[in-house]
Amino acid sequence: MADEAKENAESMMQEIQKKITDAFDVFDHESNKTVDVREVGTIIRSLGCCPSEAELHDILADIEEEEPTGYIKFEKFLPTMTHILLERRYKPATEDVLLKAFKVLDSQNNGHLTEEELVKYMTEEGEPFTQEEMLEMLSAAVDPDSKNIMYKDFVPLMTIEET
């Protein structure tokens, strides 16, 4: 019985490390087991983690070289990401949580936000979106007919299926 549990744990560890390796390799353009530090957030998010910018900076501080080179080495990235995934840290918000957040912002309680309202909230509150991030979000969020964000329709697009 203990052997079976050990095999399952090893199998799970191998599966997680393969996912990390595959995600890292997509951005290892030189095939030298390094990636540009600016790509790390994308890699982490592709693995189903959603750290804040501050949390991402903490992760980078852990995996960067003492003398930053602008690149992250796989040998430092793998153990850190393995630990993060095993602990299930930085889980994305659920559909229910996102819907509640939109309802709080919807002061008129009419089931939608205007583009102006969303831009204001997303650029002036919390971790502000960049203009590029805002344009990308609006292209997916704004209903072409009403020109509003019908958040009940938009929220499912923002969530990640657990694997």
PDB file of C-alpha atoms in Angstrom:
ATOM      1  CA  MET A   1       0.000   0.000   0.000  1.00  0.00           C
ATOM      2  CA  ALA A   2       2.819   2.407   0.889  1.00  0.00           C
ATOM      3  CA  ASP A   3       4.554   1.528  -2.375  1.00  0.00           C
ATOM      4  CA  GLU A   4       1.433   2.456  -4.346  1.00  0.00           C
ATOM      5  CA  ALA A   5       1.155   5.825  -2.570  1.00  0.00           C
ATOM      6  CA  LYS A   6       4.841   6.477  -3.235  1.00  0.00           C
ATOM      7  CA  GLU A   7       4.402   5.598  -6.920  1.00  0.00           C
ATOM      8  CA  ASN A   8       1.371   7.916  -7.167  1.00  0.00           C
ATOM      9  CA  ALA A   9       3.316  10.756  -5.538  1.00  0.00           C
ATOM     10  CA  GLU A  10       6.274  10.200  -7.876  1.00  0.00           C
ATOM     11  CA  SER A  11       3.951  10.036 -10.873  1.00  0.00           C
ATOM     12  CA  MET A  12       2.259  13.283  -9.815  1.00  0.00           C
ATOM     13  CA  MET A  13       5.651  14.961  -9.305  1.00  0.00           C
ATOM     14  CA  GLN A  14       6.816  13.847 -12.769  1.00  0.00           C
ATOM     15  CA  GLU A  15       3.594  15.120 -14.336  1.00  0.00           C
ATOM     16  CA  ILE A  16       3.937  18.523 -12.641  1.00  0.00           C
ATOM     17  CA  GLN A  17       7.590  18.848 -13.609  1.00  0.00           C
ATOM     18  CA  LYS A  18       6.792  17.905 -17.212  1.00  0.00           C
ATOM     19  CA  LYS A  19       4.122  20.647 -17.358  1.00  0.00           C
ATOM     20  CA  ILE A  20       6.624  23.151 -15.984  1.00  0.00           C
ATOM     21  CA  THR A  21       9.342  22.015 -18.394  1.00  0.00           C
ATOM     22  CA  ASP A  22       6.998  22.186 -21.384  1.00  0.00           C
ATOM     23  CA  ALA A  23       5.790  25.689 -20.452  1.00  0.00           C
ATOM     24  CA  PHE A  24       9.360  26.906 -19.884  1.00  0.00           C
ATOM     25  CA  ASP A  25      10.580  25.409 -23.165  1.00  0.00           C
ATOM     26  CA  VAL A  26       8.023  27.413 -25.169  1.00  0.00           C
ATOM     27  CA  PHE A  27       9.851  30.589 -24.100  1.00  0.00           C
ATOM     28  CA  ASP A  28      13.403  29.178 -24.173  1.00  0.00           C
ATOM     29  CA  HIS A  29      14.061  30.593 -27.643  1.00  0.00           C
ATOM     30  CA  GLU A  30      17.799  29.889 -27.525  1.00  0.00           C
ATOM     31  CA  SER A  31      17.320  26.313 -26.214  1.00  0.00           C
ATOM     32  CA  ASN A  32      19.837  27.044 -23.455  1.00  0.00           C
ATOM     33  CA  LYS A  33      17.565  26.494 -20.437  1.00  0.00           C
ATOM     34  CA  THR A  34      16.985  30.219 -19.872  1.00  0.00           C
ATOM     35  CA  VAL A  35      14.064  32.571 -20.478  1.00  0.00           C
ATOM     36  CA  ASP A  36      13.758  36.333 -20.502  1.00  0.00           C
ATOM     37  CA  VAL A  37      12.707  37.527 -17.038  1.00  0.00           C
ATOM     38  CA  ARG A  38       9.806  39.427 -18.670  1.00  0.00           C
ATOM     39  CA  GLU A  39       8.310  36.101 -19.855  1.00  0.00           C
ATOM     40  CA  VAL A  40       8.155  34.469 -16.410  1.00  0.00           C
ATOM     41  CA  GLY A  41       4.724  35.890 -15.516  1.00  0.00           C
ATOM     42  CA  THR A  42       3.299  34.487 -18.744  1.00  0.00           C
ATOM     43  CA  ILE A  43       4.833  31.082 -18.036  1.00  0.00           C
ATOM     44  CA  ILE A  44       3.487  31.039 -14.476  1.00  0.00           C
ATOM     45  CA  ARG A  45       0.012  32.065 -15.619  1.00  0.00           C
ATOM     46  CA  SER A  46       0.058  29.410 -18.356  1.00  0.00           C
ATOM     47  CA  LEU A  47       0.473  26.878 -15.537  1.00  0.00           C
ATOM     48  CA  GLY A  48      -2.830  28.016 -13.999  1.00  0.00           C
ATOM     49  CA  CYS A  49      -1.398  30.304 -11.321  1.00  0.00           C
ATOM     50  CA  CYS A  50      -2.547  33.898 -10.978  1.00  0.00           C
ATOM     51  CA  PRO A  51      -0.124  35.768  -8.737  1.00  0.00           C
ATOM     52  CA  SER A  52      -0.483  39.512  -8.286  1.00  0.00           C
ATOM     53  CA  GLU A  53       2.296  41.697  -9.660  1.00  0.00           C
ATOM     54  CA  ALA A  54       3.743  41.991  -6.135  1.00  0.00           C
ATOM     55  CA  GLU A  55       3.675  38.194  -5.708  1.00  0.00           C
ATOM     56  CA  LEU A  56       5.293  37.790  -9.134  1.00  0.00           C
ATOM     57  CA  HIS A  57       8.088  40.154  -8.070  1.00  0.00           C
ATOM     58  CA  ASP A  58       8.608  38.014  -4.945  1.00  0.00           C
ATOM     59  CA  ILE A  59       8.871  34.873  -7.086  1.00  0.00           C
ATOM     60  CA  LEU A  60      11.352  36.597  -9.399  1.00  0.00           C
ATOM     61  CA  ALA A  61      13.430  37.704  -6.408  1.00  0.00           C
ATOM     62  CA  ASP A  62      13.664  34.034  -5.364  1.00  0.00           C
ATOM     63  CA  ILE A  63      14.738  32.725  -8.773  1.00  0.00           C
ATOM     64  CA  GLU A  64      16.894  35.523 -10.181  1.00  0.00           C
ATOM     65  CA  GLU A  65      20.649  35.317 -10.041  1.00  0.00           C
ATOM     66  CA  GLU A  66      22.403  37.379  -7.369  1.00  0.00           C
ATOM     67  CA  GLU A  67      23.653  39.587 -10.193  1.00  0.00           C
ATOM     68  CA  PRO A  68      20.501  39.914 -12.352  1.00  0.00           C
ATOM     69  CA  THR A  69      21.155  39.100 -16.007  1.00  0.00           C
ATOM     70  CA  GLY A  70      17.652  39.615 -17.373  1.00  0.00           C
ATOM     71  CA  TYR A  71      17.289  35.852 -17.748  1.00  0.00           C
ATOM     72  CA  ILE A  72      15.939  33.109 -15.514  1.00  0.00           C
ATOM     73  CA  LYS A  73      17.601  29.705 -15.450  1.00  0.00           C
ATOM     74  CA  PHE A  74      15.471  26.578 -15.621  1.00  0.00           C
ATOM     75  CA  GLU A  75      17.402  24.984 -12.748  1.00  0.00           C
ATOM     76  CA  LYS A  76      16.144  27.753 -10.432  1.00  0.00           C
ATOM     77  CA  PHE A  77      12.662  27.992 -11.954  1.00  0.00           C
ATOM     78  CA  LEU A  78      11.779  24.290 -11.736  1.00  0.00           C
ATOM     79  CA  PRO A  79      12.034  23.746  -7.952  1.00  0.00           C
ATOM     80  CA  THR A  80      10.257  27.019  -7.171  1.00  0.00           C
ATOM     81  CA  MET A  81       7.382  26.333  -9.572  1.00  0.00           C
ATOM     82  CA  THR A  82       7.129  22.704  -8.457  1.00  0.00           C
ATOM     83  CA  HIS A  83       6.711  23.919  -4.877  1.00  0.00           C
ATOM     84  CA  ILE A  84       4.124  26.541  -5.917  1.00  0.00           C
ATOM     85  CA  LEU A  85       2.073  24.006  -7.899  1.00  0.00           C
ATOM     86  CA  LEU A  86       2.236  21.348  -5.192  1.00  0.00           C
ATOM     87  CA  GLU A  87       1.017  23.893  -2.632  1.00  0.00           C
ATOM     88  CA  ARG A  88      -1.692  25.064  -5.078  1.00  0.00           C
ATOM     89  CA  ARG A  89      -0.691  28.679  -4.490  1.00  0.00           C
ATOM     90  CA  TYR A  90      -1.967  31.651  -6.500  1.00  0.00           C
ATOM     91  CA  LYS A  91      -5.237  29.989  -7.466  1.00  0.00           C
ATOM     92  CA  PRO A  92      -7.370  31.976  -9.903  1.00  0.00           C
ATOM     93  CA  ALA A  93     -10.604  33.511  -8.687  1.00  0.00           C
ATOM     94  CA  THR A  94     -13.709  31.393  -9.120  1.00  0.00           C
ATOM     95  CA  GLU A  95     -16.628  32.383 -11.312  1.00  0.00           C
ATOM     96  CA  ASP A  96     -18.706  33.039  -8.188  1.00  0.00           C
ATOM     97  CA  VAL A  97     -16.106  35.395  -6.689  1.00  0.00           C
ATOM     98  CA  LEU A  98     -15.718  37.316  -9.962  1.00  0.00           C
ATOM     99  CA  LEU A  99     -19.484  37.663 -10.344  1.00  0.00           C
ATOM    100  CA  LYS A 100     -19.772  39.033  -6.791  1.00  0.00           C
ATOM    101  CA  ALA A 101     -16.986  41.529  -7.528  1.00  0.00           C
ATOM    102  CA  PHE A 102     -18.778  42.800 -10.641  1.00  0.00           C
ATOM    103  CA  LYS A 103     -22.044  43.088  -8.690  1.00  0.00           C
ATOM    104  CA  VAL A 104     -20.296  45.281  -6.110  1.00  0.00           C
ATOM    105  CA  LEU A 105     -19.121  47.574  -8.909  1.00  0.00           C
ATOM    106  CA  ASP A 106     -22.597  47.644 -10.484  1.00  0.00           C
ATOM    107  CA  SER A 107     -24.057  50.347  -8.227  1.00  0.00           C
ATOM    108  CA  GLN A 108     -27.215  50.621 -10.389  1.00  0.00           C
ATOM    109  CA  ASN A 109     -27.725  46.845 -10.063  1.00  0.00           C
ATOM    110  CA  ASN A 110     -28.630  46.590 -13.758  1.00  0.00           C
ATOM    111  CA  GLY A 111     -26.461  43.613 -14.747  1.00  0.00           C
ATOM    112  CA  HIS A 112     -23.841  45.537 -16.676  1.00  0.00           C
ATOM    113  CA  LEU A 113     -21.089  48.120 -16.424  1.00  0.00           C
ATOM    114  CA  THR A 114     -20.327  50.793 -18.980  1.00  0.00           C
ATOM    115  CA  GLU A 115     -16.980  50.769 -20.711  1.00  0.00           C
ATOM    116  CA  GLU A 116     -16.105  54.012 -18.904  1.00  0.00           C
ATOM    117  CA  GLU A 117     -16.914  52.500 -15.505  1.00  0.00           C
ATOM    118  CA  LEU A 118     -14.794  49.423 -16.147  1.00  0.00           C
ATOM    119  CA  VAL A 119     -11.855  51.494 -17.416  1.00  0.00           C
ATOM    120  CA  LYS A 120     -12.054  53.703 -14.327  1.00  0.00           C
ATOM    121  CA  TYR A 121     -12.112  50.743 -11.921  1.00  0.00           C
ATOM    122  CA  MET A 122      -9.386  48.813 -13.725  1.00  0.00           C
ATOM    123  CA  THR A 123      -6.961  51.706 -14.149  1.00  0.00           C
ATOM    124  CA  GLU A 124      -7.501  53.656 -10.925  1.00  0.00           C
ATOM    125  CA  GLU A 125      -8.100  50.985  -8.277  1.00  0.00           C
ATOM    126  CA  GLY A 126      -5.905  48.175  -6.928  1.00  0.00           C
ATOM    127  CA  GLU A 127      -3.249  46.987  -9.362  1.00  0.00           C
ATOM    128  CA  PRO A 128      -3.908  49.256 -12.328  1.00  0.00           C
ATOM    129  CA  PHE A 129      -4.133  47.725 -15.794  1.00  0.00           C
ATOM    130  CA  THR A 130      -1.850  49.085 -18.486  1.00  0.00           C
ATOM    131  CA  GLN A 131      -3.473  50.630 -21.553  1.00  0.00           C
ATOM    132  CA  GLU A 132      -2.590  47.502 -23.545  1.00  0.00           C
ATOM    133  CA  GLU A 133      -4.145  45.201 -20.931  1.00  0.00           C
ATOM    134  CA  MET A 134      -7.235  47.402 -20.814  1.00  0.00           C
ATOM    135  CA  LEU A 135      -7.676  47.327 -24.601  1.00  0.00           C
ATOM    136  CA  GLU A 136      -7.292  43.546 -24.622  1.00  0.00           C
ATOM    137  CA  MET A 137      -9.873  43.158 -21.861  1.00  0.00           C
ATOM    138  CA  LEU A 138     -12.339  45.543 -23.501  1.00  0.00           C
ATOM    139  CA  SER A 139     -12.077  43.728 -26.827  1.00  0.00           C
ATOM    140  CA  ALA A 140     -13.372  40.600 -25.089  1.00  0.00           C
ATOM    141  CA  ALA A 141     -15.711  42.226 -22.563  1.00  0.00           C
ATOM    142  CA  VAL A 142     -17.720  44.877 -24.397  1.00  0.00           C
ATOM    143  CA  ASP A 143     -20.964  43.690 -25.950  1.00  0.00           C
ATOM    144  CA  PRO A 144     -20.939  44.988 -29.548  1.00  0.00           C
ATOM    145  CA  ASP A 145     -24.677  45.739 -29.546  1.00  0.00           C
ATOM    146  CA  SER A 146     -25.158  47.497 -26.205  1.00  0.00           C
ATOM    147  CA  LYS A 147     -21.552  48.757 -25.838  1.00  0.00           C
ATOM    148  CA  ASN A 148     -21.697  47.638 -22.185  1.00  0.00           C
ATOM    149  CA  ILE A 149     -19.974  44.876 -20.254  1.00  0.00           C
ATOM    150  CA  MET A 150     -22.636  42.266 -19.582  1.00  0.00           C
ATOM    151  CA  TYR A 151     -20.664  40.728 -16.742  1.00  0.00           C
ATOM    152  CA  LYS A 152     -22.755  37.564 -16.379  1.00  0.00           C
ATOM    153  CA  ASP A 153     -21.688  36.699 -19.945  1.00  0.00           C
ATOM    154  CA  PHE A 154     -18.112  37.913 -19.490  1.00  0.00           C
ATOM    155  CA  VAL A 155     -17.227  36.213 -16.184  1.00  0.00           C
ATOM    156  CA  PRO A 156     -17.127  32.661 -17.630  1.00  0.00           C
ATOM    157  CA  LEU A 157     -14.535  33.861 -20.146  1.00  0.00           C
ATOM    158  CA  MET A 158     -12.310  35.014 -17.288  1.00  0.00           C
ATOM    159  CA  THR A 159     -12.135  31.716 -15.433  1.00  0.00           C
ATOM    160  CA  ILE A 160      -9.751  28.787 -15.836  1.00  0.00           C
ATOM    161  CA  GLU A 161     -10.852  25.177 -15.778  1.00  0.00           C
ATOM    162  CA  GLU A 162      -8.979  23.160 -13.138  1.00  0.00           C
ATOM    163  CA  THR A 163      -6.938  20.311 -14.554  1.00  0.00           C
TER     164      THR A 163
END
